Amino acid sequence: MNCLKENAGSLDGKKIVLGVCGGIAVYKAVELLRLLTKAGAEVFVVMTENARRFVTPLTFQTLSRRPVHSDLFDLIREQDIGHISLAERADLFVIAPATANLIGKAACGIADDLLSTTLMATRAPVLFVPAMNVNMWENPILQENLRKLAGLGRRILEPDTGALACGTEGQGKFPDPQRIFAEIEGLLHDRDLLGETVLVSAGPTVEKIDPARFIGNFSSGKMGFALARIARLRGARTILVAGPTSLPAPAGVEFVPVVSAEEMRQAVLGRLAEVSVVIMAAAVADFRVAEPFSRKLKKEETEGLTLRLEKTLDILAEIGRNKGGRLVIGFAAESENLLENARRKLAAKNLDLVVANDITRPEAGFGADTNIVTLLSADGDCETLPCLPKEQVAERILDRVAAERRR
Ligand code: CTP
């Protein structure tokens, strides 16, 4: 099966105007532009005269694959796209870095160059990413202007605190471009899971043999992390309970790292009262070492070593027994009789939906960036999805949650 990797970017088809003001952080806006285009966004860059002194427009032009706009009176371009058309075509307007000057102009309705004029003409949501010296940041005039803009529905991303380019310390640092990117993704996503609290479990659990060794499994955590990231983007409060993986916690998600099946059980069940949707994507160990060694075993002691294993408790079955009004979704990782086994788990664990995947296929299951799943629901519906990136599989699973909640 060919995997549908095209159109995989989380910002595919989104039109973003990136306004760049003059400041030392301009070079970091280049990185932000790279993240946006990589995610599939069409980015139209507008630079102020001062921004052009820090980084040449050619850098932005190359990365956005479009001419960079600066001049309000460039009539040839004005006919072609024009500031009004730029303002109208935007799904989102981002000003990064936003200087005190631009913020002041925006708050007072001053439109005296292409960026401030385009900003006046847009109806798109606007995100300001201020970056400046700490004294300017703390200036009550700037703060008043920001309050005014926020009161009018503009979104302000607070700058970071740390060593500033001017040699001082304090608040005013341009945020990490990844953080700005996460904010932009959130602003552009449908927020159809607002009001839900989604708990996702992810990754393997590992069971100690001695302080240095364990029994684990091949789960990478990618499917569960994708689910948590997308649930958050769709507006849900999201809790991610994850066994050991090498993945970074997605932005905005409450991250609860655990190690063993029992730790995962306690972390999940302990939070259940606050949760409206549970998605158990973790590959929870079915057995653990009955009596783990408290000190590291020496080689000589391992001759003919036998480990006695005992069963762990089934977290999902326990949740199914105390379901209340929650939506409960499980996974069925199978190497044979996929649908039959998945159906059995759906019924036995009292689930609303089971996501079945055949872990013997190279494009699916453990470690892969893609997955091929069949969604089986309690009402008998059965849908096999094509091979998709795990984030898109996550979108489709969460579409089911949103649809169920609309009923
Ligand atoms: N699960 C769980 N607690 C366990 C084992 C599994 O909550 N101790 C959950 C998994 O997170 C998954 C679902 O149950 O959502 C099915 O897991 P899977 O390993 O496919 O099936 P098992 O029920 O363990 O059955 P088997 O290993 O026999 O296939």
Short mmCIF file of C-alpha atoms and ligand atoms in Angstrom, two decimals:
data_model
loop_
_atom_site.label_atom_id
_atom_site.label_comp_id
_atom_site.label_asym_id
_atom_site.label_seq_id
_atom_site.Cartn_x
_atom_site.Cartn_y
_atom_site.Cartn_z
CA MET A 1 0.00 0.00 0.00
CA ASN A 2 1.30 3.48 -0.87
CA CYS A 3 1.35 5.82 2.06
CA LEU A 4 -0.44 9.14 1.57
CA LYS A 5 2.40 11.34 2.72
CA GLU A 6 1.47 14.28 0.50
CA ASN A 7 -0.55 17.04 2.16
CA ALA A 8 0.87 15.87 5.44
CA GLY A 9 1.81 19.33 6.73
CA SER A 10 -0.21 20.59 9.67
CA LEU A 11 -0.61 24.03 8.01
CA ASP A 12 -1.32 22.85 4.48
CA GLY A 13 -3.07 25.48 2.38
CA LYS A 14 -3.09 28.06 5.19
CA LYS A 15 -2.21 31.61 4.14
CA ILE A 16 -0.18 33.54 6.64
CA VAL A 17 1.06 37.12 6.40
CA LEU A 18 4.31 37.39 8.36
CA GLY A 19 5.05 41.00 9.29
CA VAL A 20 8.67 41.55 10.29
CA CYS A 21 9.74 44.69 12.19
CA GLY A 22 13.29 45.92 12.78
CA GLY A 23 15.12 44.38 15.73
CA ILE A 24 17.92 41.97 16.43
CA ALA A 25 15.36 39.12 16.63
CA VAL A 26 14.73 39.38 12.86
CA TYR A 27 17.14 36.49 12.27
CA LYS A 28 14.94 34.28 14.47
CA ALA A 29 11.92 35.21 12.33
CA VAL A 30 13.79 33.49 9.51
CA GLU A 31 13.64 30.23 11.49
CA LEU A 32 9.93 30.79 12.16
CA LEU A 33 9.36 31.26 8.41
CA ARG A 34 11.19 27.99 7.74
CA LEU A 35 8.96 26.11 10.22
CA LEU A 36 5.82 27.60 8.67
CA THR A 37 6.71 26.75 5.07
CA LYS A 38 7.87 23.28 6.08
CA ALA A 39 4.43 22.67 7.59
CA GLY A 40 2.82 23.60 4.25
CA ALA A 41 1.76 27.21 4.91
CA GLU A 42 1.85 29.82 2.14
CA VAL A 43 3.65 32.73 3.76
CA PHE A 44 3.58 36.33 2.46
CA VAL A 45 6.34 38.34 4.10
CA VAL A 46 6.03 42.08 4.72
CA MET A 47 9.16 43.73 6.11
CA THR A 48 9.50 47.24 7.47
CA GLU A 49 12.36 49.45 6.26
CA ASN A 50 14.19 48.86 9.55
CA ALA A 51 13.78 45.07 9.36
CA ARG A 52 15.59 45.13 5.99
CA ARG A 53 18.64 46.59 7.73
CA PHE A 54 19.01 43.51 9.93
CA VAL A 55 18.45 40.70 7.40
CA THR A 56 18.14 41.12 3.63
CA PRO A 57 14.72 40.45 2.03
CA LEU A 58 16.45 37.88 -0.15
CA THR A 59 16.66 35.49 2.82
CA PHE A 60 12.91 35.74 3.43
CA GLN A 61 12.17 35.64 -0.29
CA THR A 62 14.19 32.45 -0.76
CA LEU A 63 12.52 30.65 2.14
CA SER A 64 8.97 31.82 1.35
CA ARG A 65 9.49 31.33 -2.40
CA ARG A 66 7.69 34.65 -2.92
CA PRO A 67 8.71 38.29 -3.33
CA VAL A 68 8.98 40.17 -0.05
CA HIS A 69 6.82 43.28 0.25
CA SER A 70 7.92 46.52 1.87
CA ASP A 71 6.92 49.47 -0.22
CA LEU A 72 3.41 50.88 -0.04
CA PHE A 73 3.92 52.74 -3.28
CA ASP A 74 5.23 49.90 -5.36
CA LEU A 75 2.46 50.32 -7.94
CA ILE A 76 3.38 47.38 -10.11
CA ARG A 77 3.00 45.00 -7.21
CA GLU A 78 0.10 47.04 -5.90
CA GLN A 79 -1.86 46.13 -9.04
CA ASP A 80 -0.75 42.58 -8.81
CA ILE A 81 -1.47 41.76 -5.18
CA GLY A 82 -1.66 45.01 -3.26
CA HIS A 83 -1.84 45.46 0.47
CA ILE A 84 -5.61 45.07 0.55
CA SER A 85 -5.44 41.77 -1.27
CA LEU A 86 -2.61 40.62 1.01
CA ALA A 87 -4.73 41.53 4.01
CA GLU A 88 -7.78 39.78 2.62
CA ARG A 89 -6.15 36.56 1.65
CA ALA A 90 -4.67 35.90 5.10
CA ASP A 91 -5.98 33.19 7.41
CA LEU A 92 -3.67 34.62 10.05
CA PHE A 93 -1.53 37.73 10.43
CA VAL A 94 1.62 37.28 12.53
CA ILE A 95 3.90 40.17 13.51
CA ALA A 96 7.24 38.73 14.63
CA PRO A 97 9.20 40.44 15.96
CA ALA A 98 6.74 43.19 16.87
CA THR A 99 8.48 46.38 18.03
CA ALA A 100 7.13 48.90 20.54
CA ASN A 101 6.73 51.27 17.59
CA LEU A 102 4.55 48.89 15.53
CA ILE A 103 2.50 47.95 18.62
CA GLY A 104 1.96 51.66 19.34
CA LYS A 105 0.87 52.31 15.77
CA ALA A 106 -1.48 49.30 15.72
CA ALA A 107 -3.06 50.36 19.02
CA CYS A 108 -3.67 53.90 17.72
CA GLY A 109 -4.76 53.03 14.18
CA ILE A 110 -1.76 54.63 12.49
CA ALA A 111 -1.09 53.27 9.01
CA ASP A 112 2.00 54.91 7.52
CA ASP A 113 3.86 52.08 5.81
CA LEU A 114 2.96 48.81 4.08
CA LEU A 115 2.99 46.67 7.23
CA SER A 116 0.86 48.97 9.39
CA THR A 117 -1.50 49.63 6.46
CA THR A 118 -1.95 45.94 5.67
CA LEU A 119 -2.55 45.29 9.35
CA MET A 120 -5.30 47.95 9.40
CA ALA A 121 -6.95 46.36 6.38
CA THR A 122 -7.09 42.77 7.64
CA ARG A 123 -10.00 40.93 9.20
CA ALA A 124 -7.82 37.88 9.91
CA PRO A 125 -6.85 36.96 13.49
CA VAL A 126 -3.64 38.77 14.47
CA LEU A 127 -0.80 37.44 16.60
CA PHE A 128 1.80 39.87 17.96
CA VAL A 129 5.16 38.47 19.06
CA PRO A 130 6.85 41.40 20.85
CA ALA A 131 10.63 41.44 21.34
CA MET A 132 12.52 44.38 22.81
CA ASN A 133 14.68 45.72 25.61
CA VAL A 134 13.31 45.08 29.13
CA ASN A 135 12.78 48.79 29.89
CA MET A 136 10.74 49.22 26.72
CA TRP A 137 8.78 46.05 27.58
CA GLU A 138 8.00 47.34 31.07
CA ASN A 139 7.11 50.82 29.86
CA PRO A 140 3.49 51.48 30.96
CA ILE A 141 2.68 53.03 27.55
CA LEU A 142 3.61 49.79 25.78
CA GLN A 143 1.72 47.71 28.36
CA GLU A 144 -1.34 49.93 27.93
CA ASN A 145 -1.14 49.50 24.14
CA LEU A 146 -0.89 45.72 24.51
CA ARG A 147 -3.90 45.65 26.86
CA LYS A 148 -5.85 47.66 24.30
CA LEU A 149 -4.91 45.28 21.48
CA ALA A 150 -5.70 42.21 23.61
CA GLY A 151 -9.06 43.77 24.55
CA LEU A 152 -9.81 44.08 20.82
CA GLY A 153 -9.21 40.35 20.36
CA ARG A 154 -5.60 40.47 19.16
CA ARG A 155 -3.42 37.66 20.50
CA ILE A 156 -0.15 38.62 22.24
CA LEU A 157 2.57 36.03 22.83
CA GLU A 158 4.53 37.12 25.91
CA PRO A 159 8.28 37.40 25.37
CA ASP A 160 10.70 35.16 27.26
CA THR A 161 12.90 36.27 30.15
CA GLY A 162 16.68 35.98 29.96
CA ALA A 163 19.83 37.65 28.61
CA LEU A 164 18.82 40.28 26.04
CA ALA A 165 20.80 41.34 22.96
CA CYS A 166 21.39 44.81 24.44
CA GLY A 167 23.41 43.23 27.28
CA THR A 168 20.73 43.44 29.98
CA GLU A 169 18.67 40.71 31.66
CA GLY A 170 14.90 40.57 31.86
CA GLN A 171 11.71 40.02 29.92
CA GLY A 172 11.71 40.94 26.25
CA LYS A 173 13.40 38.00 24.49
CA PHE A 174 11.90 36.74 21.25
CA PRO A 175 10.36 33.33 22.12
CA ASP A 176 11.72 30.10 20.74
CA PRO A 177 10.39 29.84 17.13
CA GLN A 178 8.97 26.38 18.00
CA ARG A 179 6.82 28.00 20.69
CA ILE A 180 5.56 30.62 18.23
CA PHE A 181 4.89 27.88 15.69
CA ALA A 182 2.84 25.88 18.24
CA GLU A 183 0.81 29.02 19.01
CA ILE A 184 0.16 29.59 15.28
CA GLU A 185 -0.90 25.97 14.76
CA GLY A 186 -3.33 26.33 17.67
CA LEU A 187 -4.82 29.54 16.24
CA LEU A 188 -5.36 27.94 12.82
CA HIS A 189 -6.83 24.64 13.96
CA ASP A 190 -10.53 23.86 14.39
CA ARG A 191 -11.19 23.87 18.12
CA ASP A 192 -13.96 21.31 18.13
CA LEU A 193 -12.73 19.61 21.31
CA LEU A 194 -12.96 22.73 23.49
CA GLY A 195 -14.37 21.79 26.88
CA GLU A 196 -13.13 18.19 26.72
CA THR A 197 -10.37 16.80 28.89
CA VAL A 198 -8.57 14.12 26.92
CA LEU A 199 -6.19 11.68 28.61
CA VAL A 200 -3.84 9.85 26.26
CA SER A 201 -1.45 7.09 27.30
CA ALA A 202 1.57 6.50 25.09
CA GLY A 203 4.80 4.59 24.67
CA PRO A 204 5.94 1.37 26.26
CA THR A 205 6.01 0.54 29.93
CA VAL A 206 9.17 -1.08 31.23
CA GLU A 207 9.38 -3.57 34.05
CA LYS A 208 12.50 -3.82 36.17
CA ILE A 209 14.56 -6.99 36.42
CA ASP A 210 17.25 -5.34 38.55
CA PRO A 211 18.45 -1.70 38.87
CA ALA A 212 20.18 -1.93 35.46
CA ARG A 213 17.91 -4.17 33.35
CA PHE A 214 14.31 -4.29 32.30
CA ILE A 215 11.69 -6.03 30.16
CA GLY A 216 10.20 -3.62 27.62
CA ASN A 217 8.65 -3.51 24.17
CA PHE A 218 9.21 -1.79 20.83
CA SER A 219 6.63 0.99 21.18
CA SER A 220 8.13 4.37 20.18
CA GLY A 221 5.25 6.44 21.57
CA LYS A 222 4.75 8.27 18.24
CA MET A 223 1.04 7.41 17.86
CA GLY A 224 0.12 8.49 21.40
CA PHE A 225 2.22 11.67 21.23
CA ALA A 226 0.54 12.56 17.90
CA LEU A 227 -2.88 12.04 19.50
CA ALA A 228 -1.99 14.27 22.45
CA ARG A 229 -0.60 17.02 20.20
CA ILE A 230 -3.67 17.05 17.93
CA ALA A 231 -6.15 16.84 20.84
CA ARG A 232 -4.46 19.92 22.30
CA LEU A 233 -4.56 21.75 18.95
CA ARG A 234 -8.26 20.97 18.71
CA GLY A 235 -8.81 22.78 21.98
CA ALA A 236 -8.96 19.94 24.53
CA ARG A 237 -7.23 20.11 27.85
CA THR A 238 -4.83 17.23 27.28
CA ILE A 239 -3.01 14.95 29.71
CA LEU A 240 -0.32 12.68 28.29
CA VAL A 241 0.77 9.77 30.48
CA ALA A 242 3.81 8.30 28.81
CA GLY A 243 6.23 5.49 29.44
CA PRO A 244 9.93 6.01 28.57
CA THR A 245 10.39 7.37 25.02
CA SER A 246 12.83 9.74 23.33
CA LEU A 247 10.08 12.14 22.21
CA PRO A 248 9.71 15.71 23.52
CA ALA A 249 6.43 16.55 25.31
CA PRO A 250 4.07 18.37 22.90
CA ALA A 251 3.51 22.07 23.67
CA GLY A 252 0.61 22.85 25.98
CA VAL A 253 0.07 19.26 27.06
CA GLU A 254 0.18 18.19 30.74
CA PHE A 255 2.94 15.63 30.62
CA VAL A 256 3.10 12.79 33.16
CA PRO A 257 6.15 10.55 32.67
CA VAL A 258 5.90 7.03 34.13
CA VAL A 259 7.99 3.87 33.92
CA SER A 260 6.10 0.69 34.82
CA ALA A 261 2.58 -0.60 34.05
CA GLU A 262 1.58 -0.10 37.68
CA GLU A 263 2.85 3.51 37.65
CA MET A 264 0.88 4.12 34.46
CA ARG A 265 -2.20 2.55 36.03
CA GLN A 266 -2.01 4.82 39.06
CA ALA A 267 -1.30 7.93 36.95
CA VAL A 268 -4.27 7.20 34.66
CA LEU A 269 -6.81 6.07 37.26
CA GLY A 270 -5.81 8.86 39.65
CA ARG A 271 -6.79 11.46 37.02
CA LEU A 272 -9.91 9.76 35.69
CA ALA A 273 -12.35 11.95 37.65
CA GLU A 274 -11.26 15.02 35.61
CA VAL A 275 -11.28 13.26 32.25
CA SER A 276 -14.03 13.07 29.57
CA VAL A 277 -12.14 11.09 26.90
CA VAL A 278 -9.58 8.32 27.47
CA ILE A 279 -7.35 7.04 24.66
CA MET A 280 -5.08 4.18 25.68
CA ALA A 281 -2.43 4.14 22.95
CA ALA A 282 0.30 2.81 25.27
CA ALA A 283 1.76 -0.63 24.81
CA VAL A 284 1.28 -1.58 28.45
CA ALA A 285 3.30 -4.58 29.59
CA ASP A 286 1.07 -7.58 30.24
CA PHE A 287 3.52 -9.09 32.70
CA ARG A 288 6.25 -8.00 35.08
CA VAL A 289 9.01 -9.68 37.05
CA ALA A 290 7.37 -11.01 40.23
CA GLU A 291 10.42 -10.36 42.42
CA PRO A 292 12.81 -7.83 40.85
CA PHE A 293 16.36 -7.88 42.28
CA SER A 294 17.28 -4.90 44.43
CA ARG A 295 20.95 -5.00 43.31
CA LYS A 296 22.50 -5.55 39.90
CA LEU A 297 22.92 -9.26 39.11
CA LYS A 298 26.51 -10.33 38.45
CA LYS A 299 27.26 -12.43 35.39
CA GLU A 300 28.16 -15.48 37.47
CA GLU A 301 24.72 -15.42 39.10
CA THR A 302 22.84 -15.50 35.77
CA GLU A 303 23.81 -19.06 34.77
CA GLY A 304 20.48 -20.86 34.28
CA LEU A 305 18.63 -17.84 35.66
CA THR A 306 14.83 -18.16 35.60
CA LEU A 307 12.61 -15.13 36.06
CA ARG A 308 9.14 -15.67 37.42
CA LEU A 309 6.65 -13.32 35.76
CA GLU A 310 3.26 -12.21 36.99
CA LYS A 311 0.39 -10.52 35.17
CA THR A 312 -0.09 -6.76 35.38
CA LEU A 313 -3.57 -5.30 35.79
CA ASP A 314 -5.43 -4.26 32.64
CA ILE A 315 -5.86 -0.48 32.91
CA LEU A 316 -8.26 -0.15 30.00
CA ALA A 317 -10.55 -2.93 31.23
CA GLU A 318 -10.67 -1.21 34.63
CA ILE A 319 -11.65 2.10 32.97
CA GLY A 320 -14.29 0.27 30.87
CA ARG A 321 -15.85 -1.09 34.06
CA ASN A 322 -16.13 2.44 35.54
CA LYS A 323 -16.87 4.30 32.34
CA GLY A 324 -19.53 6.82 33.41
CA GLY A 325 -20.13 9.35 30.62
CA ARG A 326 -16.61 9.03 29.26
CA LEU A 327 -15.64 8.07 25.74
CA VAL A 328 -13.15 5.24 26.01
CA ILE A 329 -10.86 4.30 23.11
CA GLY A 330 -8.38 1.43 23.04
CA PHE A 331 -5.81 0.11 20.62
CA ALA A 332 -5.42 -3.46 19.45
CA ALA A 333 -1.91 -4.21 18.25
CA GLU A 334 -2.16 -7.55 16.51
CA SER A 335 0.05 -9.80 14.45
CA GLU A 336 -2.78 -12.14 13.36
CA ASN A 337 -6.63 -12.25 13.16
CA LEU A 338 -6.72 -8.45 13.33
CA LEU A 339 -10.44 -7.74 13.19
CA GLU A 340 -11.53 -10.75 15.22
CA ASN A 341 -9.13 -9.91 18.07
CA ALA A 342 -9.97 -6.21 17.91
CA ARG A 343 -13.73 -6.92 18.11
CA ARG A 344 -13.14 -9.14 21.10
CA LYS A 345 -11.21 -6.36 22.90
CA LEU A 346 -13.90 -3.80 22.02
CA ALA A 347 -16.56 -5.91 23.73
CA ALA A 348 -14.48 -7.33 26.59
CA LYS A 349 -13.17 -3.91 27.68
CA ASN A 350 -16.48 -2.05 27.11
CA LEU A 351 -14.93 0.41 24.63
CA ASP A 352 -16.58 2.98 22.34
CA LEU A 353 -13.90 2.58 19.71
CA VAL A 354 -10.96 0.30 19.10
CA VAL A 355 -8.09 1.23 16.78
CA ALA A 356 -6.75 -1.99 15.29
CA ASN A 357 -3.37 -2.18 13.62
CA ASP A 358 -1.34 -5.00 12.17
CA ILE A 359 2.11 -4.61 13.71
CA THR A 360 3.74 -6.98 11.22
CA ARG A 361 3.40 -4.41 8.38
CA PRO A 362 6.45 -2.16 7.94
CA GLU A 363 4.36 1.03 7.35
CA ALA A 364 2.30 0.43 10.48
CA GLY A 365 2.79 0.00 14.18
CA PHE A 366 5.88 0.27 16.31
CA GLY A 367 8.45 2.93 15.41
CA ALA A 368 6.93 3.85 12.01
CA ASP A 369 5.93 7.44 11.19
CA THR A 370 2.86 6.13 9.41
CA ASN A 371 0.10 3.76 10.44
CA ILE A 372 -2.59 1.64 8.79
CA VAL A 373 -5.54 1.26 11.11
CA THR A 374 -9.09 0.00 11.15
CA LEU A 375 -11.53 1.82 13.39
CA LEU A 376 -14.16 -0.45 14.93
CA SER A 377 -16.89 1.19 16.94
CA ALA A 378 -19.34 -0.18 19.48
CA ASP A 379 -22.25 0.46 17.08
CA GLY A 380 -20.75 -2.04 14.61
CA ASP A 381 -19.17 0.49 12.21
CA CYS A 382 -15.87 -0.63 10.68
CA GLU A 383 -13.63 1.73 8.65
CA THR A 384 -10.17 0.91 7.31
CA LEU A 385 -8.08 4.03 6.74
CA PRO A 386 -5.37 4.23 4.11
CA CYS A 387 -1.73 4.35 5.16
CA LEU A 388 -1.34 7.83 6.70
CA PRO A 389 1.16 9.80 8.78
CA LYS A 390 0.41 9.17 12.47
CA GLU A 391 -0.71 12.79 12.98
CA GLN A 392 -3.40 12.30 10.34
CA VAL A 393 -4.46 9.02 11.90
CA ALA A 394 -4.77 11.01 15.15
CA GLU A 395 -6.98 13.59 13.37
CA ARG A 396 -9.27 10.82 12.11
CA ILE A 397 -9.57 9.19 15.54
CA LEU A 398 -10.34 12.59 17.09
CA ASP A 399 -12.89 13.29 14.31
CA ARG A 400 -14.79 10.32 15.77
CA VAL A 401 -14.61 11.84 19.24
CA ALA A 402 -15.86 15.23 17.97
CA ALA A 403 -18.68 13.55 15.99
CA GLU A 404 -19.75 11.52 19.03
CA ARG A 405 -19.86 14.70 21.14
CA ARG A 406 -22.01 16.49 18.53
CA ARG A 407 -24.68 13.77 18.65
N1 CTP B 1 -3.95 -2.23 27.97
C1 CTP B 1 -4.07 -1.74 29.25
N2 CTP B 1 -3.48 -2.38 30.29
C2 CTP B 1 -2.79 -3.52 30.11
C3 CTP B 1 -2.66 -4.04 28.80
C4 CTP B 1 -3.25 -3.36 27.75
O1 CTP B 1 -4.71 -0.69 29.42
N3 CTP B 1 -2.22 -4.10 31.16
C5 CTP B 1 -4.60 -1.52 26.85
C6 CTP B 1 -3.67 -1.01 25.77
O2 CTP B 1 -3.24 0.31 26.04
C7 CTP B 1 -4.54 -1.07 24.51
C8 CTP B 1 -5.47 -2.22 24.79
O3 CTP B 1 -5.44 -2.44 26.19
O4 CTP B 1 -5.31 0.10 24.36
C9 CTP B 1 -5.14 -3.50 24.09
O5 CTP B 1 -3.80 -3.83 24.33
P1 CTP B 1 -3.13 -5.08 23.63
O6 CTP B 1 -1.75 -5.24 24.14
O7 CTP B 1 -3.35 -5.02 22.14
O8 CTP B 1 -4.06 -6.25 24.13
P2 CTP B 1 -4.20 -7.02 25.46
O9 CTP B 1 -5.51 -6.67 26.05
O10 CTP B 1 -2.99 -6.83 26.31
O11 CTP B 1 -4.31 -8.51 24.91
P3 CTP B 1 -3.23 -9.39 24.11
O12 CTP B 1 -1.87 -8.96 24.59
O13 CTP B 1 -3.60 -10.78 24.51
O14 CTP B 1 -3.46 -9.14 22.65
#
